[in-house]
Coordinates of C-alpha atoms and ligand atoms in Angstrom, one line a residue:
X274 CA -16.9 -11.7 -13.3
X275 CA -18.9 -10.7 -10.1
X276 CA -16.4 -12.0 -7.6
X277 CA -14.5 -8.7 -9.3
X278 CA -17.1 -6.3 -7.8
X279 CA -17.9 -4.3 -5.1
X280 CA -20.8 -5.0 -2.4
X281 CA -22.3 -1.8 -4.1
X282 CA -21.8 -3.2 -8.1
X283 CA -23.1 -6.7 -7.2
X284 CA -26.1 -5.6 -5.7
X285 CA -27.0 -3.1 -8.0
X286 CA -27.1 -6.0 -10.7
X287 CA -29.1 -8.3 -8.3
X288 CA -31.6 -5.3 -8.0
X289 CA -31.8 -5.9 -12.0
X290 CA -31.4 -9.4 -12.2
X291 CA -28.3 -9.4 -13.8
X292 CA -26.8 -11.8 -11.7
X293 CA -28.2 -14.3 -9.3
X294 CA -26.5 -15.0 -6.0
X295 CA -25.8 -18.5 -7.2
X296 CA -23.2 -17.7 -10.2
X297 CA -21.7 -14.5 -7.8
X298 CA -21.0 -17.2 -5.2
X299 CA -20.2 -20.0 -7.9
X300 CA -17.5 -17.2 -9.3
X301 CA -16.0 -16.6 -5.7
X302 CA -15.7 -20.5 -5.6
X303 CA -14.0 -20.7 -9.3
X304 CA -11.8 -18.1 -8.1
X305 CA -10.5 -19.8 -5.2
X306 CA -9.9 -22.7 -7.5
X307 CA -8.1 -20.3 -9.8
X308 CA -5.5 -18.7 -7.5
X309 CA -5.7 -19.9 -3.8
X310 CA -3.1 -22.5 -4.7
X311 CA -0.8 -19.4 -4.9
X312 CA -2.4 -17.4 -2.2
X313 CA -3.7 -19.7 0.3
X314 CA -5.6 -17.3 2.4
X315 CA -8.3 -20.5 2.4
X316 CA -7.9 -22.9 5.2
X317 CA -11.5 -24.6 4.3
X318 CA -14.1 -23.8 2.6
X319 CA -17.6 -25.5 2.0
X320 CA -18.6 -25.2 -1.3
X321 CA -22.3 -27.0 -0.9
X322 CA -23.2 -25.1 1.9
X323 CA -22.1 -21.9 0.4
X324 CA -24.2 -22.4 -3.0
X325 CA -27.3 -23.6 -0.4
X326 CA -26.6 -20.3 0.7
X327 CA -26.5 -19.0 -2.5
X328 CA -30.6 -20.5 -3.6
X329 CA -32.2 -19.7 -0.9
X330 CA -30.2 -16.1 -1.5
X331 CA -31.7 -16.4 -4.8
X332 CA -35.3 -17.6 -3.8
X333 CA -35.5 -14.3 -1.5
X334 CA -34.7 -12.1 -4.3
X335 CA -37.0 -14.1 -6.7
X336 CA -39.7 -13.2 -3.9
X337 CA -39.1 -9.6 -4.0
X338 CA -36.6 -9.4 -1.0
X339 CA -34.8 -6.1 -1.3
X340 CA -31.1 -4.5 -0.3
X341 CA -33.3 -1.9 1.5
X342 CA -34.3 -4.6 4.3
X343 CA -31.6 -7.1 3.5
X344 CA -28.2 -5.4 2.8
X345 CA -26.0 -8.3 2.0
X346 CA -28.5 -10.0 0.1
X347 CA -26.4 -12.7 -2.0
X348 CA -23.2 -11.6 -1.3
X349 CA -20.3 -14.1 -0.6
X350 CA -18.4 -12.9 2.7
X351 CA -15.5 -14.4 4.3
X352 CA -14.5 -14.7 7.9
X353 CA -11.2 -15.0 9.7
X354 CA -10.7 -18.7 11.3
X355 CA -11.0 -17.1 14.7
X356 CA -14.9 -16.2 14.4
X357 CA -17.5 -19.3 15.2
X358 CA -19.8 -20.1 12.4
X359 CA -22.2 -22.9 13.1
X360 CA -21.2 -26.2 11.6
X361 CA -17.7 -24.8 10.4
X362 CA -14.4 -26.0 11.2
X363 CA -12.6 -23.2 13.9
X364 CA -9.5 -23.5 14.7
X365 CA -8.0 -19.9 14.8
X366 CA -5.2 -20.9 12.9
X367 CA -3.7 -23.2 15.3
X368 CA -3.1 -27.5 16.2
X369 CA -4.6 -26.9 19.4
X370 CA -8.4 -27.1 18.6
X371 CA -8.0 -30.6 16.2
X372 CA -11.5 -30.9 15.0
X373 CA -13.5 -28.8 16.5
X374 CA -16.7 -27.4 15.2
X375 CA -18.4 -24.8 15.9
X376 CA -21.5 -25.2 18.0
X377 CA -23.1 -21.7 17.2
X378 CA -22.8 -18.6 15.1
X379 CA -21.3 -15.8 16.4
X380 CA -23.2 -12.9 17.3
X381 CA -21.5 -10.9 13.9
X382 CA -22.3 -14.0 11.9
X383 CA -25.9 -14.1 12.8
X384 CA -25.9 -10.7 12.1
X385 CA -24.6 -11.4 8.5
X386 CA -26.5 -13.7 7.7
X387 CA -29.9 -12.5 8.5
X388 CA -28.7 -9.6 6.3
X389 CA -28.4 -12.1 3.6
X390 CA -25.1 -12.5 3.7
X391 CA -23.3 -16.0 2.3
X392 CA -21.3 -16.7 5.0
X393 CA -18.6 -19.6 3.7
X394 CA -14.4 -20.1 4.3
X395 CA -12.1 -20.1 7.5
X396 CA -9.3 -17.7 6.1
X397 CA -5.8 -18.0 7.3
X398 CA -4.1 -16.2 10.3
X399 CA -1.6 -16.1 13.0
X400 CA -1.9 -18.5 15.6
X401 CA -4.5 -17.0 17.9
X402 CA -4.3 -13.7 16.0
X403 CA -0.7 -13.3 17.5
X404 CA 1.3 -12.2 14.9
X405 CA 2.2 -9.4 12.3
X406 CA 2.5 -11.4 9.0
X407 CA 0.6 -14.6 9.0
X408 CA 3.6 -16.6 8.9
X409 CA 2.3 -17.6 12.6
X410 CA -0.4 -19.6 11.5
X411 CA 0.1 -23.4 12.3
X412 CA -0.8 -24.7 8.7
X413 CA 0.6 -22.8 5.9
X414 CA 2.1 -19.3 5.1
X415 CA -0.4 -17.1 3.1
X416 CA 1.3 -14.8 0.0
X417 CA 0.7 -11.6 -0.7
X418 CA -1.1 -11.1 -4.0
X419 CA 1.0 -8.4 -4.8
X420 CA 4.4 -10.7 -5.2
X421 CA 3.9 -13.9 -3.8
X422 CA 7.4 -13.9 -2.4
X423 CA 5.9 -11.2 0.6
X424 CA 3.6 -11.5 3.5
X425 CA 0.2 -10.1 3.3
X426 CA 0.2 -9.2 6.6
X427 CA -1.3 -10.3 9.8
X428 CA -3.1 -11.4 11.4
X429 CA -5.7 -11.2 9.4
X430 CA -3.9 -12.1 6.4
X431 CA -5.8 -14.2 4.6
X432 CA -9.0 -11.8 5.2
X433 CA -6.8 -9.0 3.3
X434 CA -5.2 -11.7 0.2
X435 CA -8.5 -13.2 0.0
X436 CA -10.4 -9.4 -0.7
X437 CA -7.5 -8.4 -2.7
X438 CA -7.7 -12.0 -5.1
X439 CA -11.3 -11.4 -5.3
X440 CA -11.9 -14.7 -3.8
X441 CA -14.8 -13.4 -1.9
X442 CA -16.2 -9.8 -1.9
X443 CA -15.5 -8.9 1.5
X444 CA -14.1 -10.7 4.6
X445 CA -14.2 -9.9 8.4
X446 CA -11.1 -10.3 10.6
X447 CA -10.0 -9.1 14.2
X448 CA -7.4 -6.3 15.1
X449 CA -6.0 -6.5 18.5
X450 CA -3.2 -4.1 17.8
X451 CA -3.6 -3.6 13.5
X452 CA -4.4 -7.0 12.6
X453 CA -7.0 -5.6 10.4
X454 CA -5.3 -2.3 9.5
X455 CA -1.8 -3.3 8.7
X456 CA -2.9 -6.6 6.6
X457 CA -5.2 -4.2 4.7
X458 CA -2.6 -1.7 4.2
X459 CA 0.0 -4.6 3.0
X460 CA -2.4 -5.8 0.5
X461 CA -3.8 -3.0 -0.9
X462 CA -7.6 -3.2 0.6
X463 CA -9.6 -0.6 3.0
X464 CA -9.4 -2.2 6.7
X465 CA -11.7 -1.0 9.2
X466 CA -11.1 -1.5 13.2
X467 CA -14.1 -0.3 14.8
X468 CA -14.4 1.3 18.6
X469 CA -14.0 -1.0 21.2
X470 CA -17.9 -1.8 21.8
X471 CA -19.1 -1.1 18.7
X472 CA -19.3 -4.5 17.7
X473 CA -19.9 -7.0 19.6
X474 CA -17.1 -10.1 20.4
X475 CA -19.5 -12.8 21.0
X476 CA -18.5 -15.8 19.2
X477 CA -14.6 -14.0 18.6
X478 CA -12.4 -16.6 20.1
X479 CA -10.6 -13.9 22.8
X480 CA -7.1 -13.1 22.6
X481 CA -6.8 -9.9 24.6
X482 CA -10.5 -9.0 25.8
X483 CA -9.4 -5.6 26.4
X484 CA -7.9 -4.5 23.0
X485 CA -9.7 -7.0 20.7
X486 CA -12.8 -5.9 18.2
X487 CA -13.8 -7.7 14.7
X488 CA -13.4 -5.4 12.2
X489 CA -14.4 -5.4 8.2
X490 CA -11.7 -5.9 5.3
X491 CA -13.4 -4.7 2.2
X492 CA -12.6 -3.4 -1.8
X493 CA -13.9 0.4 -1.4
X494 CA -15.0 2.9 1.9
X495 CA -18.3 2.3 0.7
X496 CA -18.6 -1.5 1.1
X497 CA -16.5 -1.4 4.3
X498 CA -19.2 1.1 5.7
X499 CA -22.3 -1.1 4.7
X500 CA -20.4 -4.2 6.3
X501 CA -19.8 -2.3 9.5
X502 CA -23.7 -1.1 9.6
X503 CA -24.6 -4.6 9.2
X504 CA -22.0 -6.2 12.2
X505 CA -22.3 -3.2 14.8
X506 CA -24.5 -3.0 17.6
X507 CA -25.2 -3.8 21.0
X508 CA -25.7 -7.4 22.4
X509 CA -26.3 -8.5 26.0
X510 CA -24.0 -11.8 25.2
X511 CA -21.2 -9.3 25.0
X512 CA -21.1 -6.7 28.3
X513 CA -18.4 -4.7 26.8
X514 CA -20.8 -4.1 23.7
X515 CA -22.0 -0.7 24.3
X516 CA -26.0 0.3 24.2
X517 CA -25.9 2.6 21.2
X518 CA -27.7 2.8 18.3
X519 CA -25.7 2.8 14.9
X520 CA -26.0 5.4 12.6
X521 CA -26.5 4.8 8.8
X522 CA -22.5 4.7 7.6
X523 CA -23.4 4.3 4.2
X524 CA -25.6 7.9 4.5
X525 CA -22.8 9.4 5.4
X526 CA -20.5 9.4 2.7
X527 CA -20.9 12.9 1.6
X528 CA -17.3 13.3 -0.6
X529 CA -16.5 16.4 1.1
X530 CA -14.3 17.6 4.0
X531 CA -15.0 20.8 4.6
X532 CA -15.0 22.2 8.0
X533 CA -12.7 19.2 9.0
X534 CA -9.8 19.7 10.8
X535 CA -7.1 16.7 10.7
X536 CA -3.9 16.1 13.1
X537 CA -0.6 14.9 11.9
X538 CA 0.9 13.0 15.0
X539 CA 4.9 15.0 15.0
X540 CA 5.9 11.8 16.4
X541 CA 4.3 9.5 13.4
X542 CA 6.6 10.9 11.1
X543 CA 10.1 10.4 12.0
X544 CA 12.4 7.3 13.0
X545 CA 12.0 4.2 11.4
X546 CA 9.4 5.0 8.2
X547 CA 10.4 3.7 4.9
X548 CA 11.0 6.8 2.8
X549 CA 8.8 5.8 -0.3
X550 CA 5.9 5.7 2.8
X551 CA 7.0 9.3 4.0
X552 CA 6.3 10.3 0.8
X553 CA 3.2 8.7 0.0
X554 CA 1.4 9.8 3.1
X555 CA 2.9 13.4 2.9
X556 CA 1.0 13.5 -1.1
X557 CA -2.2 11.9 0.9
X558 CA -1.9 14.6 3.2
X559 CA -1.7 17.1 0.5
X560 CA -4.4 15.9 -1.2
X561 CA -6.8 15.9 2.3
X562 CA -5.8 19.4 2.6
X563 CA -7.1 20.2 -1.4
X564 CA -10.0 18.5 -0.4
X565 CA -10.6 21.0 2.3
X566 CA -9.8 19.6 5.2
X567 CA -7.4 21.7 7.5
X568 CA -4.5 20.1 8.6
X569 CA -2.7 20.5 12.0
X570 CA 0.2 18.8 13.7
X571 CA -0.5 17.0 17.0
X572 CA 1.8 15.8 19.7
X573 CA 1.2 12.1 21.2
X574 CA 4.4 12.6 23.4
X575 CA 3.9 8.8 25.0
X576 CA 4.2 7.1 21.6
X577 CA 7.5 5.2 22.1
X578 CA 5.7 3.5 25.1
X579 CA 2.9 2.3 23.5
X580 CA 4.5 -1.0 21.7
X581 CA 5.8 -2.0 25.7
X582 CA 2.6 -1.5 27.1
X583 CA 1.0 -3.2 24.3
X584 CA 2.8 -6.4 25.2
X585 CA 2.4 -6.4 28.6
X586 CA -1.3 -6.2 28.4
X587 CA -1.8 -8.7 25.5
X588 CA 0.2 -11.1 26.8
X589 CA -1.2 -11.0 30.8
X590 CA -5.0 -11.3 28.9
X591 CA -3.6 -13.8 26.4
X592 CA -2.3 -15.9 29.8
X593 CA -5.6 -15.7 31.4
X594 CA -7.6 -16.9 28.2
X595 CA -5.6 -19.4 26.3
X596 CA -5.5 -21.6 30.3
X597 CA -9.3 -23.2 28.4
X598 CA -6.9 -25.1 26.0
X599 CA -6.2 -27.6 28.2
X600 CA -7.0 -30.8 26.5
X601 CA -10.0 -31.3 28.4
X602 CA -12.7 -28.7 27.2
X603 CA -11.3 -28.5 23.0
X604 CA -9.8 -30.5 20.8
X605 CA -6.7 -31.3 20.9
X606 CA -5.5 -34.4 23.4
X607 CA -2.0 -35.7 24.5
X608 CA -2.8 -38.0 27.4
X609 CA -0.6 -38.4 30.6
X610 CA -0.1 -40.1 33.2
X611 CA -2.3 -37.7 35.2
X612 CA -4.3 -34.5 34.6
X613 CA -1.4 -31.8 34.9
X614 CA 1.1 -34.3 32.1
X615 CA -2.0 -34.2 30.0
X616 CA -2.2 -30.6 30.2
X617 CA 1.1 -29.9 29.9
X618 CA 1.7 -32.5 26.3
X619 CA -1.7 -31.1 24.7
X620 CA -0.6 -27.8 25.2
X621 CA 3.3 -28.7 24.5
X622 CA 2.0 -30.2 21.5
X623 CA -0.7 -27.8 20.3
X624 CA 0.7 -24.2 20.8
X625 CA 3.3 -22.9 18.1
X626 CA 6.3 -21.0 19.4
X627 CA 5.1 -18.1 19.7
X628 CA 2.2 -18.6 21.4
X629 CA 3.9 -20.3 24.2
X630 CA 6.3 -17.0 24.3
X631 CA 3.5 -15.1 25.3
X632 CA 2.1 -17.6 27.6
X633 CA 5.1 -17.4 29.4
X634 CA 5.7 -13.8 29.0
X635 CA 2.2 -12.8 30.2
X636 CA 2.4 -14.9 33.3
X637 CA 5.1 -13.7 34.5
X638 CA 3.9 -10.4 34.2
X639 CA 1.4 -11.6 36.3
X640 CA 2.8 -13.1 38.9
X641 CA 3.4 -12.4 42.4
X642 CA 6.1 -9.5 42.6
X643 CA 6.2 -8.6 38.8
X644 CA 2.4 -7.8 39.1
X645 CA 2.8 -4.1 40.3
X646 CA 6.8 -3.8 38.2
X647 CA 4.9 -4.9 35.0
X648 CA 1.4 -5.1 34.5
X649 CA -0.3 -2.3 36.6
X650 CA 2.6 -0.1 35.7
X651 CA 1.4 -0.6 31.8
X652 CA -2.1 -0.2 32.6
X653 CA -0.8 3.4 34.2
X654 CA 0.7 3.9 30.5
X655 CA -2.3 3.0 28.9
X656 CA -4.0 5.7 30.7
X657 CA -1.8 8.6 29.6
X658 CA -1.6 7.1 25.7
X659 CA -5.2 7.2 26.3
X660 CA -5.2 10.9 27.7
X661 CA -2.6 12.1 24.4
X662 CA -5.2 11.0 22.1
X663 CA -8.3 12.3 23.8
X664 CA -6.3 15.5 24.0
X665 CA -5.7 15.8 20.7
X666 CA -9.1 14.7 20.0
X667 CA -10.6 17.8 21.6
X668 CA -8.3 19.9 18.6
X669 CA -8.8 17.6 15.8
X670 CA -11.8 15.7 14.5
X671 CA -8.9 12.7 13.2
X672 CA -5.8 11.8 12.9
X673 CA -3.8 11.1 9.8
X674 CA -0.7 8.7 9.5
X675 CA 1.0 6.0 8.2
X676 CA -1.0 2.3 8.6
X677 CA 2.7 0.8 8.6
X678 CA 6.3 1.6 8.8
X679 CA 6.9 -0.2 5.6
X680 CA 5.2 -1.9 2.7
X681 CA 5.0 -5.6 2.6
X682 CA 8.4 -7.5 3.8
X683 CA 9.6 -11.4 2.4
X684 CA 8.6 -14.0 3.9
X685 CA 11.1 -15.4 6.7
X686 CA 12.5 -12.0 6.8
X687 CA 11.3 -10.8 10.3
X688 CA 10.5 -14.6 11.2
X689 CA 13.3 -15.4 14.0
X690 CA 13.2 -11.5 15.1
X691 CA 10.1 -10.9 17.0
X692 CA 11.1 -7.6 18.4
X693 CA 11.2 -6.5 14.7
X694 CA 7.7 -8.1 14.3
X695 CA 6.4 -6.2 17.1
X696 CA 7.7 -2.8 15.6
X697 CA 5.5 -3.3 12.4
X698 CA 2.6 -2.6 14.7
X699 CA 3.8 0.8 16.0
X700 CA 1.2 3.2 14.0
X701 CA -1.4 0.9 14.8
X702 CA -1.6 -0.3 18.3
X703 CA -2.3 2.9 20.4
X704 CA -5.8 2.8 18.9
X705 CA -6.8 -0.7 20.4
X706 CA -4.9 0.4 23.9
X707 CA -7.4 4.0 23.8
X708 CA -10.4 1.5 21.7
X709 CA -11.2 4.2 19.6
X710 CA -11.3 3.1 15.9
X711 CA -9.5 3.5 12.9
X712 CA -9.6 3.0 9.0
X713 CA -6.8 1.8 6.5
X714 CA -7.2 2.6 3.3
X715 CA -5.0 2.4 -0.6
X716 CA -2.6 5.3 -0.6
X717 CA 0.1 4.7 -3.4
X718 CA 2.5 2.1 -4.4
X719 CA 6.2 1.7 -3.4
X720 CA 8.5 1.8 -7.2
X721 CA 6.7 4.6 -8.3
X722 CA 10.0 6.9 -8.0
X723 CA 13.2 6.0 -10.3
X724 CA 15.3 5.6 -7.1
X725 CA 14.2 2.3 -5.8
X726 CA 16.1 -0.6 -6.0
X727 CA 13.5 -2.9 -8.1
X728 CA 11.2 -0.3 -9.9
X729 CA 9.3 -2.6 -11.4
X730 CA 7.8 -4.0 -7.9
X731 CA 4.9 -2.3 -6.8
X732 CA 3.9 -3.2 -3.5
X733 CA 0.7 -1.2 -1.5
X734 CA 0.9 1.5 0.9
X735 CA -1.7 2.3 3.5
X736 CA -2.9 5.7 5.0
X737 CA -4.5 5.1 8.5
X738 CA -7.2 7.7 10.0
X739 CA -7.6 7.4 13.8
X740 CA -11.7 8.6 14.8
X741 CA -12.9 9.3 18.3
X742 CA -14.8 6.9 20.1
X743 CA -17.7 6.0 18.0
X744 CA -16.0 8.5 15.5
X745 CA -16.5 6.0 12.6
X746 CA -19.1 8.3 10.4
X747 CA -16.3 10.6 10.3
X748 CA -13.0 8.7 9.3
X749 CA -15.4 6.6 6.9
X750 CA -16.2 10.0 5.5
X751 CA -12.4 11.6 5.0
X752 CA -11.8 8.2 3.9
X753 CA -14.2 7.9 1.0
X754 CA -14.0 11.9 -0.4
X755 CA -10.1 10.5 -0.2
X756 CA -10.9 7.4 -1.9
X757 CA -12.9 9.0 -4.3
X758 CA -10.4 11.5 -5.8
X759 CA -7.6 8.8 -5.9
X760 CA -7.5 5.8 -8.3
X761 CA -5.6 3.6 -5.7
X762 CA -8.2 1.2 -4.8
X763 CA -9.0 0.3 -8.6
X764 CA -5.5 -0.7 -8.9
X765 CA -5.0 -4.9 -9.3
X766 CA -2.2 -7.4 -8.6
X767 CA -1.1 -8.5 -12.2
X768 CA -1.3 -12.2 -10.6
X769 CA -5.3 -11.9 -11.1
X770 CA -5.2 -11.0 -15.0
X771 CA -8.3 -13.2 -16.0
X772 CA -6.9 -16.0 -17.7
X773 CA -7.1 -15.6 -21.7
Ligands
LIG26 N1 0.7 -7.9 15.7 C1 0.0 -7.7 16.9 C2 0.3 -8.9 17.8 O1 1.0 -9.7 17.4 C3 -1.4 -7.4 16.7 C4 -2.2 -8.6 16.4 C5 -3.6 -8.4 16.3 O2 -4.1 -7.2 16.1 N2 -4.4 -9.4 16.5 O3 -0.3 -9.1 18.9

């Protein structure tokens, strides 16, 4: 079954004809087929295009094309429904774009595919990439693979189930505060935010320019690594990407940790963390430091402000660039009587609730008198989060902690609390306020002690690393010796047993 692979596996058996690109994409399609009826991470998918794709994948191999020049060579990637792909339905999980098509590849995709790649499926998220669980999304609630009764996550949610199902062998998503991380976490996959500028955001549809980056859900370090190699890089459509040549990830996966020295955040530990997490990332820990890695606490004293700030920020930028859905440019159309009652039905009609929340939040934020209260008070805040990590950046090489506060939750749980929701993003959203980057990879299971209420249901855990600027040779290689010492990642949902 090649859609079971890794990047790595399935390429190896293209190098040795094994396989052809057609029947790895043709079992990524059968998959889907299989299990997306209980997953629904799919919001489209075009099956022709992906197995055209797939031949001329095939003819290019056939010709003597190698992974050497073409890294993804043949294999079936998915992207979140926020990222343009020429000729694909985008809609970033929301009524308010109709049926729109996308005009262009975005600079990532182009990227993809002239490594190869077969670029095909809109994956599920929260509306505008505004959520925590997916549940946001304006056209159906995506399950985790795990138990079908719990999130997978968000917003990338249906990047994380879709990896996890083995509906595709690798997805991309976007993480404004964790929406790459804490999906990945929740489903059991390695999620990769990189650095703010690292990759560029041409073509992401923007939620909050500021804090958002595309980042890579994948099976193993390894694959995540190749992915972000392929995706990174500077591009004058994107003036935030930064001029700086990538390194070879993949080169740098040495398995060892030695002379590394890793911070445990003091105030990561404490408060709300589910106690079968504690545990799990205080054995990860342990296991870092049998590794070789030394292992130090940190301070990051302006933690509890950075969830506030977060949504101050988010929101203002979310205000400013959601005012193009107006009914004019996109999609969507309610008419009115004149131009501002047709603006205010498409968007009354096209924006889920929460959405509009932040809308309203953000311009009020923004607006006259509550400017200086609000939004340049957070941007103050951002600056000393920022200076706490760059502090402890100049002790530690990275940070260790928990990718969540808990494993996955039910679905409608946290639905009609969205304080609550917010909270699920607490070990995660410093990183995009500082834009340094940060891994999420398999770190245990909750039922594994006698204790638990339902033993029997095993749900992922997440450990997150947090890298310097530009630091992602070095959390991909803590994460990887990790990785490769552990048997966490090898671990499947019992919903995907192949059927008899
Ligand atoms: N959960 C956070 C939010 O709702 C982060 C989302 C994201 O990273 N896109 O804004």
């Amino acid at each position: 079954m090649p859609n079971r692979l890794t990047i790595s596996e399935l390429t190896a058996k293209f190098a040795r004809r094994e396989v052809s690109a057609r029947s790895a994409t043709q079992a990524c399609l059968d998959q889907v087929q299989r299990v997306d009826g209980r997953i629904r991470a799919f919001l489209s998918y075009d099956a022709t295009d992906a197995l055209a794709q797939a031949d001329a994948a095939d003819g290019a191999l056939t010709g003597g094309a190698t992974h050497a020049d073409k890294p993804l060579l043949g294999v079936p990637i998915a992207t979140k429904d926020v990222i343009a792909v020429k000729g694909q339905p985008l809609n970033c999980g929301s009524k308010i774009l109709g049926k729109f098509v996308s005009p262009y590849d975005a600079t990532v995709i182009e990227k993809l595919k002239a490594a190869g790649a077969i670029v095909f499926g809109r994956l599920n998220m929260d509306e505008f990439a505004m959520g925590s669980s997916t549940e946001n999304s304006a056209f159906q609630v995506t399950r985790n693979p795990w138990d079908t009764a719990r999130i997978p996550g968000g917003s990338s949610g249906g990047s994380a189930a879709a990896v996890v199902a083995d509906e595709c062998l690798a997805a991309l998503g976007s993480d404004t505060g964790g929406s790459v991380r804490q999906p990945a976490a929740l489903c059991g996959c390695v999620g990769l935010k990189p650095s703010y500028g690292r990759v560029s955001r041409y073509g992401l549809v923007a939620y909050a320019s500021s804090l958002d980056q595309i980042g890579c859900l994948a099976k193993d370090v390894r694959d995540a690594a190749t992915l972000l190699g392929v995706i990174a890089g500077h591009d004058s459509r994107d003036s935030t990407s930064v001029p700086q040549s990538v390194p070879n990830y993949a080169a740098g996966l040495t398995g060892d940790l030695k002379g590394l020295k890793l911070g445990l955040p003091k105030e990561y530990m404490v408060g709300g963390l589910d106690a079968e997490v504690k545990r799990a990332i205080e054995a990860a820990v342990q296991q870092l430091a049998r590794l070789g890695a030394e292992i130090v606490e940190v301070s990051l004293p302006h933690t509890d402000y950075a969830i506030a700030t977060y949504y101050i920020i988010a929101t203002a930028e979310a205000s400013a660039n959601l005012a193009r859905f107006d009914g004019i440019r996109y999609g969507l159309r309610v008419d009115g009587a004149d131009p501002i009652e047709l603006y205010a039905r498409t968007r009354g009609a096209g924006f889920g609730a929460e959405v509009k929340r932040r809308i309203i939040l953000g311009t009020y934020v923004l607006s006259s008198g509550y400017y200086d209260a609000y939004y340049l008070r957070a941007q103050k805040v951002r600056t000393l989060v920022r200076q706490d990590f760059l502090r402890a950046f100049e002790k530690v090489d990275a940070l260790v902690t928990p990718t969540s506060p808990t494993a996955a939750f039910k679905i409608g749980e946290k639905a009609d609390d969205p304080l609550q929701m917010y909270l699920a993003d607490i070990f995660t959203i410093s990183c995009n306020l500082v834009g340094n980057c940060g891994i999420s990879i398999p770190c245990g299971f909750t039922g594994s002690q006698p204790s638990t209420i339902n033993p029997h249901l095993r749900l992922p855990i997440g450990l997150q690393l947090l890298g310097k600027p530009f630091g992602e040779r070095t959390i991909l290689r803590i994460a990887h010796a990790y990785e490769q010492s552990t048997a966490w990642h090898k671990e499947k949902p019992s919903l995907l047993a192949p059927s008899p």
